[in-house]
Coordinates of C-alpha atoms in Angstrom, one line a residue:
M1 CA 5.0 29.5 -14.7
R2 CA 4.6 26.6 -12.3
S3 CA 6.1 23.3 -13.6
N4 CA 4.0 20.1 -13.9
E5 CA 6.1 18.5 -11.2
L6 CA 5.1 16.4 -8.2
L7 CA 7.4 16.7 -5.2
I8 CA 7.4 13.7 -2.9
I9 CA 8.9 14.2 0.6
Q10 CA 9.8 11.2 2.8
P11 CA 12.1 10.9 5.8
L12 CA 13.4 7.5 4.4
L13 CA 12.4 5.4 1.4
A14 CA 10.6 2.1 1.7
G15 CA 10.9 -0.6 -0.8
Y16 CA 7.2 -1.3 -0.9
R17 CA 6.6 2.3 -2.1
V18 CA 8.5 1.9 -5.4
S19 CA 5.5 0.8 -7.5
F20 CA 3.4 3.6 -6.0
F21 CA 6.0 6.3 -6.8
N22 CA 6.4 4.9 -10.3
D23 CA 2.7 4.9 -10.9
L24 CA 2.5 8.6 -10.0
S25 CA 5.0 9.3 -12.9
Q26 CA 2.2 8.8 -15.5
F27 CA 0.3 11.8 -14.1
F28 CA 3.1 14.4 -14.1
D29 CA 5.8 15.5 -16.4
K30 CA 8.3 15.1 -13.6
V31 CA 8.3 13.4 -10.2
T32 CA 11.0 14.2 -7.7
I33 CA 11.5 12.4 -4.4
M34 CA 13.4 13.9 -1.5
A35 CA 14.5 11.6 1.3
D36 CA 17.5 10.7 3.4
I37 CA 18.9 7.9 1.2
K38 CA 22.4 7.7 2.7
E39 CA 20.9 6.2 5.9
Q40 CA 19.5 3.2 3.9
K41 CA 22.2 0.7 3.1
D42 CA 19.7 -2.0 2.1
F43 CA 17.7 0.1 -0.3
G44 CA 20.2 0.2 -3.2
A45 CA 18.4 -2.3 -5.4
S46 CA 15.1 -0.6 -4.9
L47 CA 16.5 2.8 -5.8
K48 CA 17.4 1.5 -9.2
K49 CA 13.8 0.6 -9.9
I50 CA 12.4 4.1 -9.2
S51 CA 11.7 6.1 -12.4
A52 CA 11.5 9.4 -10.5
D53 CA 14.4 11.8 -9.7
I54 CA 15.8 11.2 -6.2
L55 CA 17.4 13.9 -4.2
H56 CA 19.2 13.3 -1.0
A57 CA 17.7 15.3 1.9
P58 CA 19.9 14.5 4.9
I59 CA 18.2 14.3 8.3
L60 CA 19.7 16.5 11.0
G61 CA 18.8 15.4 14.6
E62 CA 17.2 12.3 15.9
R63 CA 14.0 11.0 14.3
T64 CA 12.8 9.9 17.8
K65 CA 12.8 13.6 18.8
L66 CA 12.8 16.8 16.7
Y67 CA 14.7 16.7 13.4
Y68 CA 15.1 18.7 10.2
Q69 CA 15.6 17.6 6.6
Q70 CA 17.9 19.8 4.6
G71 CA 17.2 21.3 1.2
I72 CA 13.5 20.7 1.0
V73 CA 12.2 24.3 1.5
K74 CA 14.9 25.6 -0.9
K75 CA 13.8 23.1 -3.5
I76 CA 10.1 24.2 -3.2
F77 CA 10.9 27.9 -3.7
K78 CA 13.3 27.0 -6.6
C79 CA 11.1 24.7 -8.6
R80 CA 7.6 25.7 -7.5
P81 CA 6.1 22.2 -8.0
K82 CA 2.5 21.8 -9.1
S83 CA 1.8 19.6 -6.0
I84 CA 3.5 18.2 -2.9
F85 CA 3.0 14.8 -1.3
I86 CA 4.6 14.6 2.2
A87 CA 4.7 12.0 5.0
A88 CA 3.1 13.3 8.1
D89 CA 5.7 13.5 10.9
F90 CA 5.0 16.2 13.4
R91 CA 8.5 15.8 14.9
A92 CA 10.0 17.1 11.7
I93 CA 10.6 20.9 11.7
S94 CA 10.9 20.6 7.9
F95 CA 7.4 19.2 7.8
W96 CA 5.9 22.3 9.3
A97 CA 8.2 24.5 7.1
V98 CA 6.8 22.7 4.0
L99 CA 3.2 23.3 5.1
V100 CA 3.8 27.0 5.7
S101 CA 5.9 27.5 2.5
S102 CA 3.2 25.8 0.5
K103 CA 0.5 28.1 1.9
V104 CA 2.6 31.2 1.0
L105 CA 3.3 29.9 -2.6
R106 CA -0.3 28.5 -3.0
I107 CA 1.0 25.0 -3.8
P108 CA -1.4 22.2 -2.9
V109 CA 0.1 19.9 -0.3
F110 CA -1.2 16.5 0.6
T111 CA -0.2 15.1 3.9
H112 CA -0.1 11.3 4.2
G113 CA -0.5 9.8 7.7
Q114 CA -1.8 7.1 10.0
G115 CA -4.3 9.3 11.8
L116 CA -4.6 8.7 15.6
Y117 CA -5.0 4.9 15.5
D118 CA -2.4 4.5 18.2
K119 CA -3.8 7.3 20.4
P120 CA -7.2 6.2 21.7
N121 CA -7.2 9.1 24.2
P122 CA -5.0 11.8 22.7
K123 CA -3.9 14.8 24.8
L124 CA -5.3 18.2 24.1
L125 CA -1.9 19.4 22.8
Y126 CA -1.7 16.5 20.3
K127 CA -5.2 17.2 19.1
I128 CA -4.2 20.9 18.4
I129 CA -1.1 19.8 16.6
F130 CA -3.0 17.3 14.5
K131 CA -5.7 19.7 13.6
A132 CA -3.1 22.4 12.7
A133 CA -1.5 20.0 10.2
V134 CA -4.8 19.2 8.6
I135 CA -5.8 22.9 8.3
L136 CA -2.4 23.7 6.7
S137 CA -2.8 20.8 4.2
S138 CA -5.0 20.8 1.2
R139 CA -6.1 17.4 2.3
Y140 CA -4.9 14.8 4.9
I141 CA -4.6 11.4 3.2
C142 CA -5.4 8.6 5.7
Y143 CA -3.8 5.2 5.6
T144 CA -7.1 3.4 6.3
D145 CA -10.8 4.0 6.9
F146 CA -10.0 3.4 10.6
S147 CA -7.4 6.2 10.5
K148 CA -10.0 8.5 9.1
R149 CA -12.5 7.7 11.8
T150 CA -9.9 8.5 14.5
A151 CA -9.3 11.9 13.0
E152 CA -13.1 12.6 12.8
A153 CA -13.4 11.5 16.4
I154 CA -11.3 14.6 17.5
G155 CA -13.4 16.9 15.4
V156 CA -11.5 17.1 12.1
Q157 CA -13.9 17.9 9.2
S158 CA -14.5 15.0 6.9
N159 CA -14.1 17.1 3.8
K160 CA -10.4 17.7 4.8
L161 CA -9.8 13.9 4.9
A162 CA -9.5 11.3 2.2
V163 CA -8.6 7.6 2.4
M164 CA -5.9 5.9 0.3
N165 CA -5.7 2.4 1.8
N166 CA -2.1 1.6 2.6
T167 CA -1.3 -1.6 0.8
I168 CA 1.3 -3.5 -1.2
V169 CA 1.0 -5.2 -4.6
N170 CA 2.3 -8.8 -4.6
S171 CA 3.8 -9.7 -8.0
S172 CA 3.1 -13.4 -7.2
P173 CA -0.2 -13.6 -5.4
I174 CA -1.7 -17.0 -4.5
T175 CA -5.4 -17.6 -5.3
P176 CA -7.6 -19.6 -2.9
E177 CA -8.3 -22.4 -5.3
T178 CA -4.6 -23.4 -5.2
K179 CA -4.6 -23.9 -1.4
N180 CA -4.7 -27.2 0.5
V181 CA -7.5 -26.6 3.1
K182 CA -6.4 -29.6 5.2
T183 CA -2.9 -28.5 5.7
K184 CA -1.7 -27.9 9.3
R185 CA 1.1 -25.6 8.3
L186 CA 1.6 -22.0 9.4
I187 CA 3.9 -19.3 8.1
Y188 CA 5.5 -16.2 9.6
I189 CA 7.0 -13.5 7.3
G190 CA 9.0 -10.7 8.9
R191 CA 12.0 -9.6 10.8
L192 CA 13.2 -11.7 13.7
R193 CA 13.6 -8.8 16.1
E194 CA 12.3 -7.4 19.4
G195 CA 8.6 -6.6 18.8
S196 CA 7.9 -9.5 16.4
N197 CA 7.1 -11.5 19.5
L198 CA 7.8 -14.7 17.7
E199 CA 8.5 -16.5 21.0
L200 CA 4.7 -16.2 21.6
L201 CA 4.0 -18.2 18.5
L202 CA 6.7 -20.9 19.3
E203 CA 5.3 -21.2 22.8
A204 CA 1.7 -21.6 21.4
M205 CA 3.0 -24.4 19.1
K206 CA 4.6 -26.1 22.2
I207 CA 1.3 -25.9 24.1
L208 CA -0.6 -27.3 21.1
K209 CA 1.9 -30.2 20.9
K210 CA 1.2 -31.1 24.5
R211 CA -2.5 -31.2 23.6
S212 CA -1.6 -33.6 20.7
V213 CA -2.5 -30.8 18.2
F214 CA 0.4 -30.8 15.8
C215 CA 1.3 -28.1 13.3
S216 CA 4.3 -26.9 11.4
L217 CA 5.8 -23.5 10.8
D218 CA 7.8 -21.8 8.0
I219 CA 9.7 -18.7 9.1
I220 CA 10.8 -16.3 6.3
G221 CA 13.0 -13.6 7.7
D222 CA 16.2 -12.9 9.6
G223 CA 17.3 -10.7 12.5
E224 CA 19.2 -10.4 15.8
K225 CA 17.0 -13.0 17.6
I226 CA 17.4 -15.9 15.1
K227 CA 19.8 -17.8 17.3
E228 CA 17.5 -17.5 20.3
Y229 CA 14.6 -18.8 18.3
K230 CA 16.5 -21.7 16.8
S231 CA 17.6 -22.7 20.3
Y232 CA 14.0 -22.6 21.6
V233 CA 12.8 -24.7 18.6
R234 CA 15.4 -27.4 19.3
K235 CA 14.6 -27.6 23.0
A236 CA 10.8 -27.6 22.4
E237 CA 11.1 -30.1 19.6
I238 CA 8.5 -28.4 17.4
D239 CA 8.4 -28.5 13.6
V240 CA 9.9 -25.2 12.4
V241 CA 11.8 -24.5 9.2
F242 CA 13.9 -21.3 9.1
H243 CA 14.2 -20.1 5.5
G244 CA 16.2 -17.0 6.2
A245 CA 15.6 -13.6 4.5
I246 CA 13.9 -14.0 1.1
F247 CA 13.0 -10.9 -1.0
D248 CA 11.7 -12.7 -4.1
D249 CA 7.9 -12.6 -4.2
E250 CA 7.7 -15.8 -6.3
V251 CA 9.9 -17.8 -3.9
I252 CA 7.9 -16.6 -0.9
S253 CA 4.6 -17.4 -2.6
E254 CA 5.8 -20.9 -3.4
I255 CA 6.7 -21.6 0.2
S256 CA 3.3 -20.2 1.4
K257 CA 1.3 -22.6 -0.8
S258 CA 1.6 -25.3 1.8
A259 CA 0.4 -23.0 4.7
V260 CA -3.2 -22.3 5.8
A261 CA -2.5 -19.3 8.1
G262 CA -0.1 -16.4 8.3
V263 CA 0.6 -15.6 11.9
Y264 CA 2.0 -12.3 13.2
P265 CA 2.3 -12.7 17.0
G266 CA 3.6 -9.2 17.6
D267 CA 2.7 -5.8 16.4
A268 CA 2.0 -5.9 12.7
G269 CA 1.5 -3.6 9.8
L270 CA 1.6 -4.3 6.1
S271 CA 2.4 -7.9 6.8
I272 CA -1.3 -8.5 7.1
V273 CA -1.9 -7.4 3.5
H274 CA 1.0 -9.7 2.4
Y275 CA -0.7 -12.6 4.1
M276 CA -4.0 -11.8 2.5
S277 CA -2.3 -11.7 -1.0
L278 CA -1.2 -15.3 -0.3
S279 CA -4.7 -16.6 0.5
L280 CA -3.7 -17.2 4.1
V281 CA -5.9 -16.8 7.2
P282 CA -4.2 -13.8 8.8
I283 CA -3.9 -14.2 12.6
A284 CA -3.0 -11.0 14.6
H285 CA -3.6 -9.6 18.0
N286 CA -6.7 -7.5 18.7
D287 CA -5.2 -4.3 20.1
I288 CA -5.1 -2.0 17.1
T289 CA -3.5 0.8 19.2
K290 CA -0.4 -1.3 19.7
H291 CA 0.2 -2.3 16.1
M292 CA 3.0 -0.9 14.0
G293 CA 0.4 0.6 11.7
P294 CA -3.4 0.7 11.2
E295 CA -3.4 -2.0 8.5
P296 CA -4.5 -4.8 10.9
S297 CA -7.8 -2.9 11.0
Y298 CA -8.5 -4.6 7.6
I299 CA -9.1 -7.8 9.6
K300 CA -12.7 -8.6 10.4
N301 CA -12.6 -11.3 13.1
M302 CA -13.7 -14.7 11.9
I303 CA -14.6 -13.3 8.5
N304 CA -11.3 -12.5 6.7
G305 CA -8.9 -13.3 9.6
I306 CA -8.7 -14.1 13.2
L307 CA -7.8 -11.9 16.2
F308 CA -6.4 -13.1 19.4
E309 CA -5.8 -11.3 22.7
R310 CA -2.5 -9.5 22.7
N311 CA 0.4 -11.3 24.4
N312 CA -2.0 -14.1 25.5
V313 CA -0.4 -17.4 24.4
I314 CA -3.5 -19.4 25.2
S315 CA -5.6 -17.2 23.1
L316 CA -3.1 -17.5 20.2
A317 CA -2.9 -21.3 20.6
E318 CA -6.7 -21.5 20.5
S319 CA -6.8 -19.4 17.3
I320 CA -4.3 -21.6 15.6
D321 CA -6.2 -24.7 16.8
Y322 CA -9.4 -23.4 15.4
V323 CA -7.9 -22.8 11.9
I324 CA -6.1 -26.2 11.6
S325 CA -9.0 -28.1 13.1
N326 CA -11.8 -26.6 11.0
P327 CA -10.7 -26.7 7.3
S328 CA -14.1 -25.6 5.9
S329 CA -14.1 -22.5 8.1
A330 CA -10.5 -21.8 7.4
K331 CA -11.3 -22.0 3.6
E332 CA -14.1 -19.5 3.9
I333 CA -11.8 -17.1 5.9
F334 CA -8.9 -17.3 3.6
E335 CA -11.2 -16.9 0.6
N336 CA -12.5 -13.7 2.2
S337 CA -8.9 -12.7 3.0
Y338 CA -7.9 -12.8 -0.6
I339 CA -11.0 -10.9 -1.7
T340 CA -10.0 -8.2 0.8
Y341 CA -6.6 -8.0 -0.8
Q342 CA -8.2 -7.8 -4.3
N343 CA -10.4 -4.9 -3.1
L344 CA -7.5 -3.1 -1.6
T345 CA -5.5 -3.3 -4.8
S346 CA -8.2 -3.1 -7.5
I347 CA -7.5 0.6 -7.9
S348 CA -3.9 1.7 -7.5
M349 CA -2.8 4.0 -4.7
A350 CA -1.6 6.5 -7.3
E351 CA -5.1 6.7 -8.9
I352 CA -6.7 7.1 -5.5
L353 CA -4.3 9.9 -4.6
M354 CA -4.9 11.6 -8.0
S355 CA -8.6 11.6 -7.4
S356 CA -8.0 13.8 -4.4
M357 CA -5.3 15.9 -6.0
N358 CA -7.3 16.7 -9.2
E359 CA -9.8 18.8 -7.3
F360 CA -7.0 21.2 -6.4
L361 CA -4.9 20.9 -9.5
K362 CA -7.8 22.0 -11.8
D363 CA -7.7 25.4 -10.1
Q364 CA -4.1 25.8 -11.4
S365 CA -4.9 24.8 -15.0

C-alpha cells in the first residue's frame, strides 16, 4: 500500500523555503526532503528548523551543465510516496528520471518552475523540452502569473498549469501607517556581489547630490565587493551606512522604518517581496527577462513600485528623485506595495499547492 508521504526533491535547500516545507507537514503523515545539503555550509541553522526528514542527495557533475542527484530514484521505488514535488531543472538527469519513474509507478508529480520568463524567444528545442516536462508532470506549478503566461505563449495547455506565487513570509512586517512619508532615506538588502549592480545606485546618489537632491542609504548585506563599495562612498562623499549581513527579520525591519524606498539596482528576485513586506516603494529595472527570478513581475509601475531602465543611471536617479520629492505619491505607492505583499501571503504556498495536489490525490484514496 502506498504511504501517505510527500517527497520533496531540490538541488539545494533555500532558507526562505523552511516555512513552506513545514506547512506541508500538516497535510501528510510524513514529508521527506532530498537535497544536496553538504554543499551548503551556511544552511545549518535553517536545517534545524525543518520538521521534515532530510536526506542527503549528492550532486554529481556541474549544475551549470548536466548533473545527477544520487539516491532519488531508488528512494521513489522503495517508499512509493503518495506525491512528489520537484524543482524543475532540465539540466538534471535525475529530474527526467523522476518524471519517468513516477509515470511508471503512477505517482502524481508536481514540477515547480519559473516558466520561460527569461526566454522571450525560446528556441524550438527548448520549447520541446519544456512541453515534455509538462506532459510528464501531473501539473507544472508556476512561480508567478507571468510565468504561466510565458508557458501558455508556447502552446502549453492551461489545464496543465497552476500558479503558486513565489513569496516569503516576513516574521516582522512593517505596516504603511508606521512609515514617515517625508523621509529621504533608501535601503538596499542583499548580497554585495557581481550582479547586484550596487555601483549603479551609488552613482545615482552621486548624480542627485550634484543636483542638490540629497538622500541617504542603508545597506544590509555583505559580499566580495564591500571594500570596493566603501571606497566609492568615501570618494563620492555620499551618505551611506553599511550594516553588514543581518539575518534577523526584526532588526532588518527596524532599520527599514526610516526608509521610503527599497532599491534593487541589479537583477532581482524575492528581494522585491521583502521590500513590499516592509512597506517600501520597490524600485527595480524594467527588463523582466534579465532578473534572477520572475518575482519583479509583481511590480506594476507607478502603482505598487517603480521601474527604471536597466543599467541606466539617469533613469534610476530620476526614479529615486520622484519618490523622495513626491511624498504623497510615494505614500500611495508603498501602501499598494504592502497590499500586494498581503495578497501574496494571505493564503500559504502550502495551501495553494495542496489545492492542485488534491485533484490527483483523491484518485488514490
